[in-house]
Amino acid sequence: MKGQILNILRTEIGVVSGGALSMQLGVSRVSVWKHIKKLQEVGYDIRTSPRGYLLIGSPDIPYPWEFGELAPKIHYFDEVGSTMDIARDLARNRCPHFTVVIAGRQKKGKGRLKRTWLSSEGGLYFTIVIRPKVPPAFSSRINFAASMILAKTLRRMFNIHAMVKWPNDILVEDRKVSGLLSEMDAEMDMVNFINIGLGINVNNDPTLHEPAATSLKKILGREVSRKDLLRTFLDDFEHALNESDLEHIVFDWKRYAGTLNRHVRIVTSHEVWEGLAVDVDENGALVLKLADGSLKRIIYGDCFHD
Ligand code: BTN
């Protein structure tokens, strides 16, 4: 109902009467008034007068009702520990495919390799529950699809040269603007769920603690709408998952990769490898050409570009 009220207030020019709203929506004027009051409480600037309601401004907060048909599957929280934990509980309790958990801030944001992900106000922090029809061996395709589609969405929306860095970071001008963390729950031949967690530095400033990071605000010199970015990315990603079995996703991903043909250093929990990044194979492993000319496949690790 809140989404429908906002739609009408956004399309009509000028003040919209309570009567007109209640007639269009098929609910009482009191019910309209209660929803308007709730919207005002959470930050919408709606002027009320004896003539009706006028929407002056909306907060840049990704509330569920801002997502159209996806709204029933969107869970928004001002603050959580980590969206990964909430998404895992929802997934174990059989929430539907493409359920999305979003947080304004995270107190215990998780990064790859057990690091923390600083999650201050202004960034986008969300986890999507995916129930793919692929065997566990192909699960990394979902990660490659998510990072490539985010890079494409950022390029299209902001005209910036977003690149993917193996395995799934997004860089702009060699600085990290987004990171991806995934969790899978699977049986021998069937994936129950893959949760894709994305942190995007949008209007926050991560550089104080993370010199190698940047944000869209820093790159563009202005604030951008987190709501529009998330809506566009979710539409693009859902569309890609519906349209394709992602068989060629790694091949497509490589067109956006900043890691290939560069000298890189890969740090795993117990090893360090250096060499020329020559390829990413169809399972997502990075292929390094070592100093002695031999090839080494690496399936996880931190990648540093020289
Ligand atoms: C990385 O680059 O290390 C991955 C960072 C992933 C951060 C996101 S923010 C939303 C989701 N919730 C978390 O706790 N982590 C992921």
PDB file of C-alpha atoms and ligand atoms in Angstrom:
ATOM      1  CA  MET A   1       0.000   0.000   0.000  1.00  0.00           C
ATOM      2  CA  LYS A   2       2.820   2.451   0.844  1.00  0.00           C
ATOM      3  CA  GLY A   3       4.376   1.842  -2.560  1.00  0.00           C
ATOM      4  CA  GLN A   4       1.046   2.488  -4.288  1.00  0.00           C
ATOM      5  CA  ILE A   5       0.453   5.696  -2.309  1.00  0.00           C
ATOM      6  CA  LEU A   6       3.943   6.943  -3.218  1.00  0.00           C
ATOM      7  CA  ASN A   7       3.373   6.038  -6.872  1.00  0.00           C
ATOM      8  CA  ILE A   8       0.245   8.164  -7.013  1.00  0.00           C
ATOM      9  CA  LEU A   9       1.845  11.074  -5.136  1.00  0.00           C
ATOM     10  CA  ARG A  10       4.851  10.902  -7.471  1.00  0.00           C
ATOM     11  CA  THR A  11       2.797  10.826 -10.675  1.00  0.00           C
ATOM     12  CA  GLU A  12       0.096  13.371  -9.904  1.00  0.00           C
ATOM     13  CA  ILE A  13       1.007  17.036 -10.157  1.00  0.00           C
ATOM     14  CA  GLY A  14       0.096  19.024  -7.049  1.00  0.00           C
ATOM     15  CA  VAL A  15      -1.914  18.084  -3.985  1.00  0.00           C
ATOM     16  CA  VAL A  16      -3.799  14.756  -4.041  1.00  0.00           C
ATOM     17  CA  SER A  17      -6.901  14.559  -1.865  1.00  0.00           C
ATOM     18  CA  GLY A  18      -7.462  11.799   0.682  1.00  0.00           C
ATOM     19  CA  GLY A  19     -10.702  10.999  -1.136  1.00  0.00           C
ATOM     20  CA  ALA A  20      -8.966  10.497  -4.484  1.00  0.00           C
ATOM     21  CA  LEU A  21      -6.331   8.261  -2.889  1.00  0.00           C
ATOM     22  CA  SER A  22      -8.888   6.172  -1.024  1.00  0.00           C
ATOM     23  CA  MET A  23     -10.965   5.724  -4.192  1.00  0.00           C
ATOM     24  CA  GLN A  24      -7.995   4.747  -6.388  1.00  0.00           C
ATOM     25  CA  LEU A  25      -6.670   2.294  -3.815  1.00  0.00           C
ATOM     26  CA  GLY A  26     -10.006   0.916  -2.631  1.00  0.00           C
ATOM     27  CA  VAL A  27      -9.314   1.577   1.072  1.00  0.00           C
ATOM     28  CA  SER A  28     -10.753   4.007   3.628  1.00  0.00           C
ATOM     29  CA  ARG A  29      -9.421   7.564   4.069  1.00  0.00           C
ATOM     30  CA  VAL A  30      -8.370   6.594   7.606  1.00  0.00           C
ATOM     31  CA  SER A  31      -6.264   3.778   6.231  1.00  0.00           C
ATOM     32  CA  VAL A  32      -4.661   6.185   3.714  1.00  0.00           C
ATOM     33  CA  TRP A  33      -3.956   8.634   6.536  1.00  0.00           C
ATOM     34  CA  LYS A  34      -2.343   5.905   8.682  1.00  0.00           C
ATOM     35  CA  HIS A  35       0.011   4.896   5.868  1.00  0.00           C
ATOM     36  CA  ILE A  36       0.916   8.538   5.198  1.00  0.00           C
ATOM     37  CA  LYS A  37       1.671   9.037   8.885  1.00  0.00           C
ATOM     38  CA  LYS A  38       3.954   5.987   8.885  1.00  0.00           C
ATOM     39  CA  LEU A  39       5.743   7.259   5.754  1.00  0.00           C
ATOM     40  CA  GLN A  40       6.288  10.644   7.434  1.00  0.00           C
ATOM     41  CA  GLU A  41       7.676   8.909  10.522  1.00  0.00           C
ATOM     42  CA  VAL A  42      10.330   7.081   8.463  1.00  0.00           C
ATOM     43  CA  GLY A  43      11.528  10.225   6.675  1.00  0.00           C
ATOM     44  CA  TYR A  44       9.197  11.046   3.762  1.00  0.00           C
ATOM     45  CA  ASP A  45       8.427  14.746   3.538  1.00  0.00           C
ATOM     46  CA  ILE A  46       4.676  14.743   2.845  1.00  0.00           C
ATOM     47  CA  ARG A  47       2.800  18.002   3.416  1.00  0.00           C
ATOM     48  CA  THR A  48      -0.733  17.506   4.711  1.00  0.00           C
ATOM     49  CA  SER A  49      -3.435  20.175   4.383  1.00  0.00           C
ATOM     50  CA  PRO A  50      -7.246  20.204   4.306  1.00  0.00           C
ATOM     51  CA  ARG A  51      -6.928  19.767   0.503  1.00  0.00           C
ATOM     52  CA  GLY A  52      -4.884  16.591   0.765  1.00  0.00           C
ATOM     53  CA  TYR A  53      -1.307  15.380   0.494  1.00  0.00           C
ATOM     54  CA  LEU A  54       1.775  16.659  -1.355  1.00  0.00           C
ATOM     55  CA  LEU A  55       5.027  14.695  -1.579  1.00  0.00           C
ATOM     56  CA  ILE A  56       8.001  17.046  -1.249  1.00  0.00           C
ATOM     57  CA  GLY A  57      10.841  14.574  -0.820  1.00  0.00           C
ATOM     58  CA  SER A  58      11.781  10.944  -0.148  1.00  0.00           C
ATOM     59  CA  PRO A  59      14.702   9.659   1.934  1.00  0.00           C
ATOM     60  CA  ASP A  60      17.397   7.681   0.111  1.00  0.00           C
ATOM     61  CA  ILE A  61      16.619   4.545   2.086  1.00  0.00           C
ATOM     62  CA  PRO A  62      15.931   1.234   0.318  1.00  0.00           C
ATOM     63  CA  TYR A  63      12.628   0.446   2.039  1.00  0.00           C
ATOM     64  CA  PRO A  64      10.782  -2.605   0.640  1.00  0.00           C
ATOM     65  CA  TRP A  65       7.904  -0.576  -0.843  1.00  0.00           C
ATOM     66  CA  GLU A  66      10.407   1.217  -3.129  1.00  0.00           C
ATOM     67  CA  PHE A  67      11.010  -2.048  -5.061  1.00  0.00           C
ATOM     68  CA  GLY A  68       7.707  -2.638  -6.883  1.00  0.00           C
ATOM     69  CA  GLU A  69       6.974  -6.328  -7.418  1.00  0.00           C
ATOM     70  CA  LEU A  70      10.062  -7.386  -5.472  1.00  0.00           C
ATOM     71  CA  ALA A  71       8.746  -5.682  -2.299  1.00  0.00           C
ATOM     72  CA  PRO A  72       7.430  -8.841  -0.547  1.00  0.00           C
ATOM     73  CA  LYS A  73      10.916 -10.385  -0.736  1.00  0.00           C
ATOM     74  CA  ILE A  74      12.825  -7.324   0.529  1.00  0.00           C
ATOM     75  CA  HIS A  75      13.802  -7.142   4.227  1.00  0.00           C
ATOM     76  CA  TYR A  76      15.195  -3.783   5.319  1.00  0.00           C
ATOM     77  CA  PHE A  77      16.867  -3.024   8.692  1.00  0.00           C
ATOM     78  CA  ASP A  78      18.454   0.254   9.830  1.00  0.00           C
ATOM     79  CA  GLU A  79      21.183  -1.674  11.635  1.00  0.00           C
ATOM     80  CA  VAL A  80      22.145  -5.345  11.922  1.00  0.00           C
ATOM     81  CA  GLY A  81      25.201  -7.410  12.871  1.00  0.00           C
ATOM     82  CA  SER A  82      25.608  -8.826   9.360  1.00  0.00           C
ATOM     83  CA  THR A  83      23.061  -9.287   6.569  1.00  0.00           C
ATOM     84  CA  MET A  84      24.752 -12.674   5.916  1.00  0.00           C
ATOM     85  CA  ASP A  85      23.497 -14.027   9.251  1.00  0.00           C
ATOM     86  CA  ILE A  86      19.924 -12.859   8.704  1.00  0.00           C
ATOM     87  CA  ALA A  87      19.875 -14.173   5.131  1.00  0.00           C
ATOM     88  CA  ARG A  88      21.213 -17.555   6.289  1.00  0.00           C
ATOM     89  CA  ASP A  89      18.397 -17.887   8.868  1.00  0.00           C
ATOM     90  CA  LEU A  90      15.790 -16.896   6.287  1.00  0.00           C
ATOM     91  CA  ALA A  91      17.230 -19.341   3.742  1.00  0.00           C
ATOM     92  CA  ARG A  92      17.237 -22.207   6.246  1.00  0.00           C
ATOM     93  CA  ASN A  93      13.609 -21.356   6.958  1.00  0.00           C
ATOM     94  CA  ARG A  94      12.822 -21.788   3.254  1.00  0.00           C
ATOM     95  CA  CYS A  95      12.455 -18.174   2.169  1.00  0.00           C
ATOM     96  CA  PRO A  96      11.852 -17.830  -1.579  1.00  0.00           C
ATOM     97  CA  HIS A  97      14.491 -17.479  -4.275  1.00  0.00           C
ATOM     98  CA  PHE A  98      15.744 -13.878  -4.594  1.00  0.00           C
ATOM     99  CA  THR A  99      14.915 -12.803  -1.064  1.00  0.00           C
ATOM    100  CA  VAL A 100      17.038  -9.716  -0.284  1.00  0.00           C
ATOM    101  CA  VAL A 101      18.243  -8.577   3.161  1.00  0.00           C
ATOM    102  CA  ILE A 102      19.405  -4.939   3.250  1.00  0.00           C
ATOM    103  CA  ALA A 103      20.976  -2.990   6.120  1.00  0.00           C
ATOM    104  CA  GLY A 104      21.620   0.728   6.586  1.00  0.00           C
ATOM    105  CA  ARG A 105      24.636  -0.129   8.759  1.00  0.00           C
ATOM    106  CA  GLN A 106      26.294  -3.338   9.956  1.00  0.00           C
ATOM    107  CA  LYS A 107      27.953  -3.685  13.334  1.00  0.00           C
ATOM    108  CA  LYS A 108      29.747  -6.912  12.359  1.00  0.00           C
ATOM    109  CA  GLY A 109      30.013  -6.730   8.585  1.00  0.00           C
ATOM    110  CA  LYS A 110      31.923  -9.728   7.215  1.00  0.00           C
ATOM    111  CA  GLY A 111      34.524  -9.650   4.465  1.00  0.00           C
ATOM    112  CA  ARG A 112      36.249 -12.484   2.606  1.00  0.00           C
ATOM    113  CA  LEU A 113      38.849 -14.602   4.370  1.00  0.00           C
ATOM    114  CA  LYS A 114      37.337 -13.828   7.789  1.00  0.00           C
ATOM    115  CA  ARG A 115      38.025 -10.093   7.605  1.00  0.00           C
ATOM    116  CA  THR A 116      35.610  -7.418   8.749  1.00  0.00           C
ATOM    117  CA  TRP A 117      33.789  -5.198   6.289  1.00  0.00           C
ATOM    118  CA  LEU A 118      33.424  -1.663   7.574  1.00  0.00           C
ATOM    119  CA  SER A 119      29.784  -0.783   7.049  1.00  0.00           C
ATOM    120  CA  SER A 120      29.145   2.837   7.906  1.00  0.00           C
ATOM    121  CA  GLU A 121      26.097   4.929   7.008  1.00  0.00           C
ATOM    122  CA  GLY A 122      25.826   5.817   3.314  1.00  0.00           C
ATOM    123  CA  GLY A 123      27.000   2.521   1.822  1.00  0.00           C
ATOM    124  CA  LEU A 124      24.863  -0.297   0.439  1.00  0.00           C
ATOM    125  CA  TYR A 125      24.996  -3.589   2.320  1.00  0.00           C
ATOM    126  CA  PHE A 126      22.813  -6.465   1.210  1.00  0.00           C
ATOM    127  CA  THR A 127      22.609 -10.231   0.809  1.00  0.00           C
ATOM    128  CA  ILE A 128      20.550 -12.028  -1.854  1.00  0.00           C
ATOM    129  CA  VAL A 129      19.342 -15.586  -1.316  1.00  0.00           C
ATOM    130  CA  ILE A 130      19.659 -17.507  -4.581  1.00  0.00           C
ATOM    131  CA  ARG A 131      18.242 -20.982  -5.135  1.00  0.00           C
ATOM    132  CA  PRO A 132      19.970 -21.894  -8.390  1.00  0.00           C
ATOM    133  CA  LYS A 133      19.257 -25.011 -10.403  1.00  0.00           C
ATOM    134  CA  VAL A 134      22.930 -25.859 -10.772  1.00  0.00           C
ATOM    135  CA  PRO A 135      25.049 -28.568  -9.146  1.00  0.00           C
ATOM    136  CA  PRO A 136      27.471 -27.377  -6.412  1.00  0.00           C
ATOM    137  CA  ALA A 137      30.419 -27.616  -8.814  1.00  0.00           C
ATOM    138  CA  PHE A 138      28.989 -24.756 -10.869  1.00  0.00           C
ATOM    139  CA  SER A 139      28.006 -22.545  -7.940  1.00  0.00           C
ATOM    140  CA  SER A 140      30.825 -20.025  -8.503  1.00  0.00           C
ATOM    141  CA  ARG A 141      29.031 -19.001 -11.721  1.00  0.00           C
ATOM    142  CA  ILE A 142      26.554 -17.118  -9.545  1.00  0.00           C
ATOM    143  CA  ASN A 143      29.381 -15.070  -7.982  1.00  0.00           C
ATOM    144  CA  PHE A 144      30.876 -14.263 -11.377  1.00  0.00           C
ATOM    145  CA  ALA A 145      27.469 -13.257 -12.692  1.00  0.00           C
ATOM    146  CA  ALA A 146      26.840 -10.961  -9.700  1.00  0.00           C
ATOM    147  CA  SER A 147      30.186  -9.154  -9.936  1.00  0.00           C
ATOM    148  CA  MET A 148      30.046  -8.781 -13.722  1.00  0.00           C
ATOM    149  CA  ILE A 149      26.495  -7.470 -13.653  1.00  0.00           C
ATOM    150  CA  LEU A 150      27.347  -4.997 -10.910  1.00  0.00           C
ATOM    151  CA  ALA A 151      30.295  -3.722 -12.984  1.00  0.00           C
ATOM    152  CA  LYS A 152      27.983  -3.350 -16.000  1.00  0.00           C
ATOM    153  CA  THR A 153      25.291  -1.599 -13.936  1.00  0.00           C
ATOM    154  CA  LEU A 154      27.855   0.861 -12.538  1.00  0.00           C
ATOM    155  CA  ARG A 155      29.241   1.586 -16.008  1.00  0.00           C
ATOM    156  CA  ARG A 156      25.778   2.190 -17.457  1.00  0.00           C
ATOM    157  CA  MET A 157      24.411   4.299 -14.591  1.00  0.00           C
ATOM    158  CA  PHE A 158      27.444   6.447 -13.860  1.00  0.00           C
ATOM    159  CA  ASN A 159      29.606   6.242 -16.963  1.00  0.00           C
ATOM    160  CA  ILE A 160      32.612   5.025 -14.951  1.00  0.00           C
ATOM    161  CA  HIS A 161      35.177   2.405 -15.914  1.00  0.00           C
ATOM    162  CA  ALA A 162      34.237  -0.280 -13.373  1.00  0.00           C
ATOM    163  CA  MET A 163      36.372  -3.437 -13.672  1.00  0.00           C
ATOM    164  CA  VAL A 164      36.186  -6.799 -11.942  1.00  0.00           C
ATOM    165  CA  LYS A 165      39.207  -8.015 -10.015  1.00  0.00           C
ATOM    166  CA  TRP A 166      39.564 -11.746  -9.422  1.00  0.00           C
ATOM    167  CA  PRO A 167      37.738 -13.230  -7.720  1.00  0.00           C
ATOM    168  CA  ASN A 168      34.849 -10.778  -7.348  1.00  0.00           C
ATOM    169  CA  ASP A 169      35.904  -7.261  -6.320  1.00  0.00           C
ATOM    170  CA  ILE A 170      34.858  -4.215  -8.290  1.00  0.00           C
ATOM    171  CA  LEU A 171      37.556  -1.610  -8.890  1.00  0.00           C
ATOM    172  CA  VAL A 172      37.431   1.854 -10.354  1.00  0.00           C
ATOM    173  CA  GLU A 173      40.796   3.436 -11.166  1.00  0.00           C
ATOM    174  CA  ASP A 174      42.416   0.530  -9.307  1.00  0.00           C
ATOM    175  CA  ARG A 175      40.571   1.267  -6.064  1.00  0.00           C
ATOM    176  CA  LYS A 176      37.981  -1.020  -4.524  1.00  0.00           C
ATOM    177  CA  VAL A 177      34.419   0.212  -4.690  1.00  0.00           C
ATOM    178  CA  SER A 178      32.657  -3.076  -3.920  1.00  0.00           C
ATOM    179  CA  GLY A 179      33.323  -6.524  -2.458  1.00  0.00           C
ATOM    180  CA  LEU A 180      31.400  -9.787  -2.639  1.00  0.00           C
ATOM    181  CA  LEU A 181      31.119 -12.564  -0.092  1.00  0.00           C
ATOM    182  CA  SER A 182      29.188 -15.750  -0.795  1.00  0.00           C
ATOM    183  CA  GLU A 183      27.998 -18.652   1.323  1.00  0.00           C
ATOM    184  CA  MET A 184      26.638 -21.919   0.025  1.00  0.00           C
ATOM    185  CA  ASP A 185      24.521 -24.647   1.542  1.00  0.00           C
ATOM    186  CA  ALA A 186      24.516 -27.782  -0.606  1.00  0.00           C
ATOM    187  CA  GLU A 187      24.131 -31.531  -0.739  1.00  0.00           C
ATOM    188  CA  MET A 188      26.183 -33.861  -2.984  1.00  0.00           C
ATOM    189  CA  ASP A 189      24.352 -33.013  -6.188  1.00  0.00           C
ATOM    190  CA  MET A 190      22.067 -30.133  -5.274  1.00  0.00           C
ATOM    191  CA  VAL A 191      22.494 -26.571  -4.047  1.00  0.00           C
ATOM    192  CA  ASN A 192      19.993 -25.525  -1.376  1.00  0.00           C
ATOM    193  CA  PHE A 193      20.991 -21.902  -1.461  1.00  0.00           C
ATOM    194  CA  ILE A 194      23.827 -19.559  -2.322  1.00  0.00           C
ATOM    195  CA  ASN A 195      23.798 -16.268  -0.470  1.00  0.00           C
ATOM    196  CA  ILE A 196      25.517 -13.422  -2.275  1.00  0.00           C
ATOM    197  CA  GLY A 197      26.551 -10.553   0.023  1.00  0.00           C
ATOM    198  CA  LEU A 198      27.574  -7.294  -1.604  1.00  0.00           C
ATOM    199  CA  GLY A 199      29.009  -4.205   0.028  1.00  0.00           C
ATOM    200  CA  ILE A 200      29.129  -1.131  -2.204  1.00  0.00           C
ATOM    201  CA  ASN A 201      30.815   2.090  -1.133  1.00  0.00           C
ATOM    202  CA  VAL A 202      28.274   4.605  -2.335  1.00  0.00           C
ATOM    203  CA  ASN A 203      28.013   7.822  -0.288  1.00  0.00           C
ATOM    204  CA  ASN A 204      30.278   6.685   2.558  1.00  0.00           C
ATOM    205  CA  ASP A 205      33.998   7.367   2.823  1.00  0.00           C
ATOM    206  CA  PRO A 206      35.993   4.171   3.421  1.00  0.00           C
ATOM    207  CA  THR A 207      39.396   5.735   2.723  1.00  0.00           C
ATOM    208  CA  LEU A 208      40.190   6.713   6.312  1.00  0.00           C
ATOM    209  CA  HIS A 209      40.608   3.066   7.289  1.00  0.00           C
ATOM    210  CA  GLU A 210      41.061   1.533   3.829  1.00  0.00           C
ATOM    211  CA  PRO A 211      43.471   3.556   1.680  1.00  0.00           C
ATOM    212  CA  ALA A 212      43.023   1.173  -1.282  1.00  0.00           C
ATOM    213  CA  ALA A 213      39.267   1.761  -1.317  1.00  0.00           C
ATOM    214  CA  THR A 214      37.088   4.425  -2.835  1.00  0.00           C
ATOM    215  CA  SER A 215      33.390   5.264  -3.089  1.00  0.00           C
ATOM    216  CA  LEU A 216      31.051   6.380  -5.845  1.00  0.00           C
ATOM    217  CA  LYS A 217      30.741   9.741  -4.105  1.00  0.00           C
ATOM    218  CA  LYS A 218      34.515  10.232  -4.262  1.00  0.00           C
ATOM    219  CA  ILE A 219      34.715   9.166  -7.885  1.00  0.00           C
ATOM    220  CA  LEU A 220      31.780  11.267  -9.095  1.00  0.00           C
ATOM    221  CA  GLY A 221      32.139  14.235  -6.720  1.00  0.00           C
ATOM    222  CA  ARG A 222      28.453  14.018  -5.744  1.00  0.00           C
ATOM    223  CA  GLU A 223      26.077  11.797  -3.810  1.00  0.00           C
ATOM    224  CA  VAL A 224      24.114   9.186  -5.747  1.00  0.00           C
ATOM    225  CA  SER A 225      20.830   7.437  -5.016  1.00  0.00           C
ATOM    226  CA  ARG A 226      21.414   4.132  -3.244  1.00  0.00           C
ATOM    227  CA  LYS A 227      17.792   3.238  -3.900  1.00  0.00           C
ATOM    228  CA  ASP A 228      18.126   3.652  -7.683  1.00  0.00           C
ATOM    229  CA  LEU A 229      21.421   1.778  -7.776  1.00  0.00           C
ATOM    230  CA  LEU A 230      20.084  -1.183  -5.802  1.00  0.00           C
ATOM    231  CA  ARG A 231      16.833  -1.324  -7.776  1.00  0.00           C
ATOM    232  CA  THR A 232      18.689  -1.281 -11.095  1.00  0.00           C
ATOM    233  CA  PHE A 233      21.230  -3.881 -10.005  1.00  0.00           C
ATOM    234  CA  LEU A 234      18.561  -6.239  -8.617  1.00  0.00           C
ATOM    235  CA  ASP A 235      16.528  -5.969 -11.835  1.00  0.00           C
ATOM    236  CA  ASP A 236      19.614  -6.637 -13.983  1.00  0.00           C
ATOM    237  CA  PHE A 237      20.777  -9.554 -11.835  1.00  0.00           C
ATOM    238  CA  GLU A 238      17.348 -11.203 -11.594  1.00  0.00           C
ATOM    239  CA  HIS A 239      16.936 -10.863 -15.341  1.00  0.00           C
ATOM    240  CA  ALA A 240      20.342 -12.476 -15.977  1.00  0.00           C
ATOM    241  CA  LEU A 241      19.535 -15.412 -13.688  1.00  0.00           C
ATOM    242  CA  ASN A 242      16.167 -15.966 -15.375  1.00  0.00           C
ATOM    243  CA  GLU A 243      17.451 -15.681 -18.908  1.00  0.00           C
ATOM    244  CA  SER A 244      20.575 -17.811 -18.851  1.00  0.00           C
ATOM    245  CA  ASP A 245      22.076 -20.972 -17.373  1.00  0.00           C
ATOM    246  CA  LEU A 246      25.289 -18.922 -17.017  1.00  0.00           C
ATOM    247  CA  GLU A 247      27.256 -21.558 -18.924  1.00  0.00           C
ATOM    248  CA  HIS A 248      29.432 -18.873 -20.542  1.00  0.00           C
ATOM    249  CA  ILE A 249      29.527 -16.478 -17.613  1.00  0.00           C
ATOM    250  CA  VAL A 250      33.272 -16.712 -16.889  1.00  0.00           C
ATOM    251  CA  PHE A 251      33.998 -16.073 -20.569  1.00  0.00           C
ATOM    252  CA  ASP A 252      31.771 -12.928 -20.446  1.00  0.00           C
ATOM    253  CA  TRP A 253      33.219 -11.877 -17.080  1.00  0.00           C
ATOM    254  CA  LYS A 254      36.740 -11.819 -18.546  1.00  0.00           C
ATOM    255  CA  ARG A 255      35.758  -8.921 -20.828  1.00  0.00           C
ATOM    256  CA  TYR A 256      35.404  -6.764 -17.690  1.00  0.00           C
ATOM    257  CA  ALA A 257      38.439  -8.149 -15.849  1.00  0.00           C
ATOM    258  CA  GLY A 258      41.300  -5.929 -14.751  1.00  0.00           C
ATOM    259  CA  THR A 259      43.322  -8.883 -13.468  1.00  0.00           C
ATOM    260  CA  LEU A 260      44.345 -10.626 -16.696  1.00  0.00           C
ATOM    261  CA  ASN A 261      47.733 -10.103 -18.364  1.00  0.00           C
ATOM    262  CA  ARG A 262      49.044  -8.477 -15.222  1.00  0.00           C
ATOM    263  CA  HIS A 263      51.676  -9.525 -12.789  1.00  0.00           C
ATOM    264  CA  VAL A 264      49.852 -10.471  -9.581  1.00  0.00           C
ATOM    265  CA  ARG A 265      50.539 -11.807  -6.118  1.00  0.00           C
ATOM    266  CA  ILE A 266      48.033 -14.233  -4.587  1.00  0.00           C
ATOM    267  CA  VAL A 267      48.018 -14.694  -0.834  1.00  0.00           C
ATOM    268  CA  THR A 268      46.133 -17.706   0.562  1.00  0.00           C
ATOM    269  CA  SER A 269      45.973 -18.730   4.218  1.00  0.00           C
ATOM    270  CA  HIS A 270      49.235 -20.666   3.923  1.00  0.00           C
ATOM    271  CA  GLU A 271      50.909 -19.759   0.607  1.00  0.00           C
ATOM    272  CA  VAL A 272      51.935 -16.843  -1.574  1.00  0.00           C
ATOM    273  CA  TRP A 273      52.076 -17.195  -5.367  1.00  0.00           C
ATOM    274  CA  GLU A 274      53.410 -14.675  -7.849  1.00  0.00           C
ATOM    275  CA  GLY A 275      53.150 -14.692 -11.585  1.00  0.00           C
ATOM    276  CA  LEU A 276      51.403 -13.475 -14.695  1.00  0.00           C
ATOM    277  CA  ALA A 277      47.621 -13.882 -14.548  1.00  0.00           C
ATOM    278  CA  VAL A 278      46.973 -15.535 -17.908  1.00  0.00           C
ATOM    279  CA  ASP A 279      43.412 -16.826 -17.586  1.00  0.00           C
ATOM    280  CA  VAL A 280      40.407 -17.640 -15.424  1.00  0.00           C
ATOM    281  CA  ASP A 281      39.136 -21.147 -16.221  1.00  0.00           C
ATOM    282  CA  GLU A 282      35.475 -22.089 -16.649  1.00  0.00           C
ATOM    283  CA  ASN A 283      35.219 -22.977 -12.941  1.00  0.00           C
ATOM    284  CA  GLY A 284      36.533 -19.592 -11.883  1.00  0.00           C
ATOM    285  CA  ALA A 285      40.087 -20.615 -10.933  1.00  0.00           C
ATOM    286  CA  LEU A 286      42.819 -18.083 -11.702  1.00  0.00           C
ATOM    287  CA  VAL A 287      45.574 -19.478 -13.939  1.00  0.00           C
ATOM    288  CA  LEU A 288      49.019 -18.075 -13.129  1.00  0.00           C
ATOM    289  CA  LYS A 289      52.127 -18.422 -15.252  1.00  0.00           C
ATOM    290  CA  LEU A 290      54.944 -18.797 -12.737  1.00  0.00           C
ATOM    291  CA  ALA A 291      58.536 -17.631 -13.183  1.00  0.00           C
ATOM    292  CA  ASP A 292      59.612 -21.122 -14.342  1.00  0.00           C
ATOM    293  CA  GLY A 293      56.956 -21.067 -17.090  1.00  0.00           C
ATOM    294  CA  SER A 294      54.653 -23.609 -15.427  1.00  0.00           C
ATOM    295  CA  LEU A 295      50.935 -22.949 -14.956  1.00  0.00           C
ATOM    296  CA  LYS A 296      49.313 -22.907 -11.523  1.00  0.00           C
ATOM    297  CA  ARG A 297      45.539 -22.914 -10.922  1.00  0.00           C
ATOM    298  CA  ILE A 298      44.415 -21.041  -7.809  1.00  0.00           C
ATOM    299  CA  ILE A 299      40.894 -21.384  -6.489  1.00  0.00           C
ATOM    300  CA  TYR A 300      40.891 -18.847  -3.662  1.00  0.00           C
ATOM    301  CA  GLY A 301      43.033 -16.125  -2.156  1.00  0.00           C
ATOM    302  CA  ASP A 302      43.647 -12.420  -2.002  1.00  0.00           C
ATOM    303  CA  CYS A 303      44.842 -10.965  -5.262  1.00  0.00           C
ATOM    304  CA  PHE A 304      47.186  -8.003  -5.382  1.00  0.00           C
ATOM    305  CA  HIS A 305      47.852  -6.231  -8.654  1.00  0.00           C
ATOM    306  CA  ASP A 306      51.405  -4.876  -9.013  1.00  0.00           C
TER     307      ASP A 306
HETATM  308  C1  BTN B   1      35.129  -8.592   0.651  1.00  0.00           C
HETATM  309  O1  BTN B   1      35.549  -7.927  -0.289  1.00  0.00           O
HETATM  310  O2  BTN B   1      35.904  -8.960   1.547  1.00  0.00           O
HETATM  311  C2  BTN B   1      33.670  -8.967   0.699  1.00  0.00           C
HETATM  312  C3  BTN B   1      32.843  -7.927   1.409  1.00  0.00           C
HETATM  313  C4  BTN B   1      31.363  -8.273   1.457  1.00  0.00           C
HETATM  314  C5  BTN B   1      30.587  -7.290   2.307  1.00  0.00           C
HETATM  315  C6  BTN B   1      29.108  -7.527   2.251  1.00  0.00           C
HETATM  316  S1  BTN B   1      28.194  -6.206   2.953  1.00  0.00           S
HETATM  317  C7  BTN B   1      26.740  -7.143   2.864  1.00  0.00           C
HETATM  318  C8  BTN B   1      27.100  -8.543   3.272  1.00  0.00           C
HETATM  319  N1  BTN B   1      27.056  -8.662   4.721  1.00  0.00           N
HETATM  320  C9  BTN B   1      28.257  -8.869   5.243  1.00  0.00           C
HETATM  321  O3  BTN B   1      28.478  -8.991   6.463  1.00  0.00           O
HETATM  322  N2  BTN B   1      29.183  -8.917   4.279  1.00  0.00           N
HETATM  323  C10 BTN B   1      28.597  -8.758   2.959  1.00  0.00           C
END
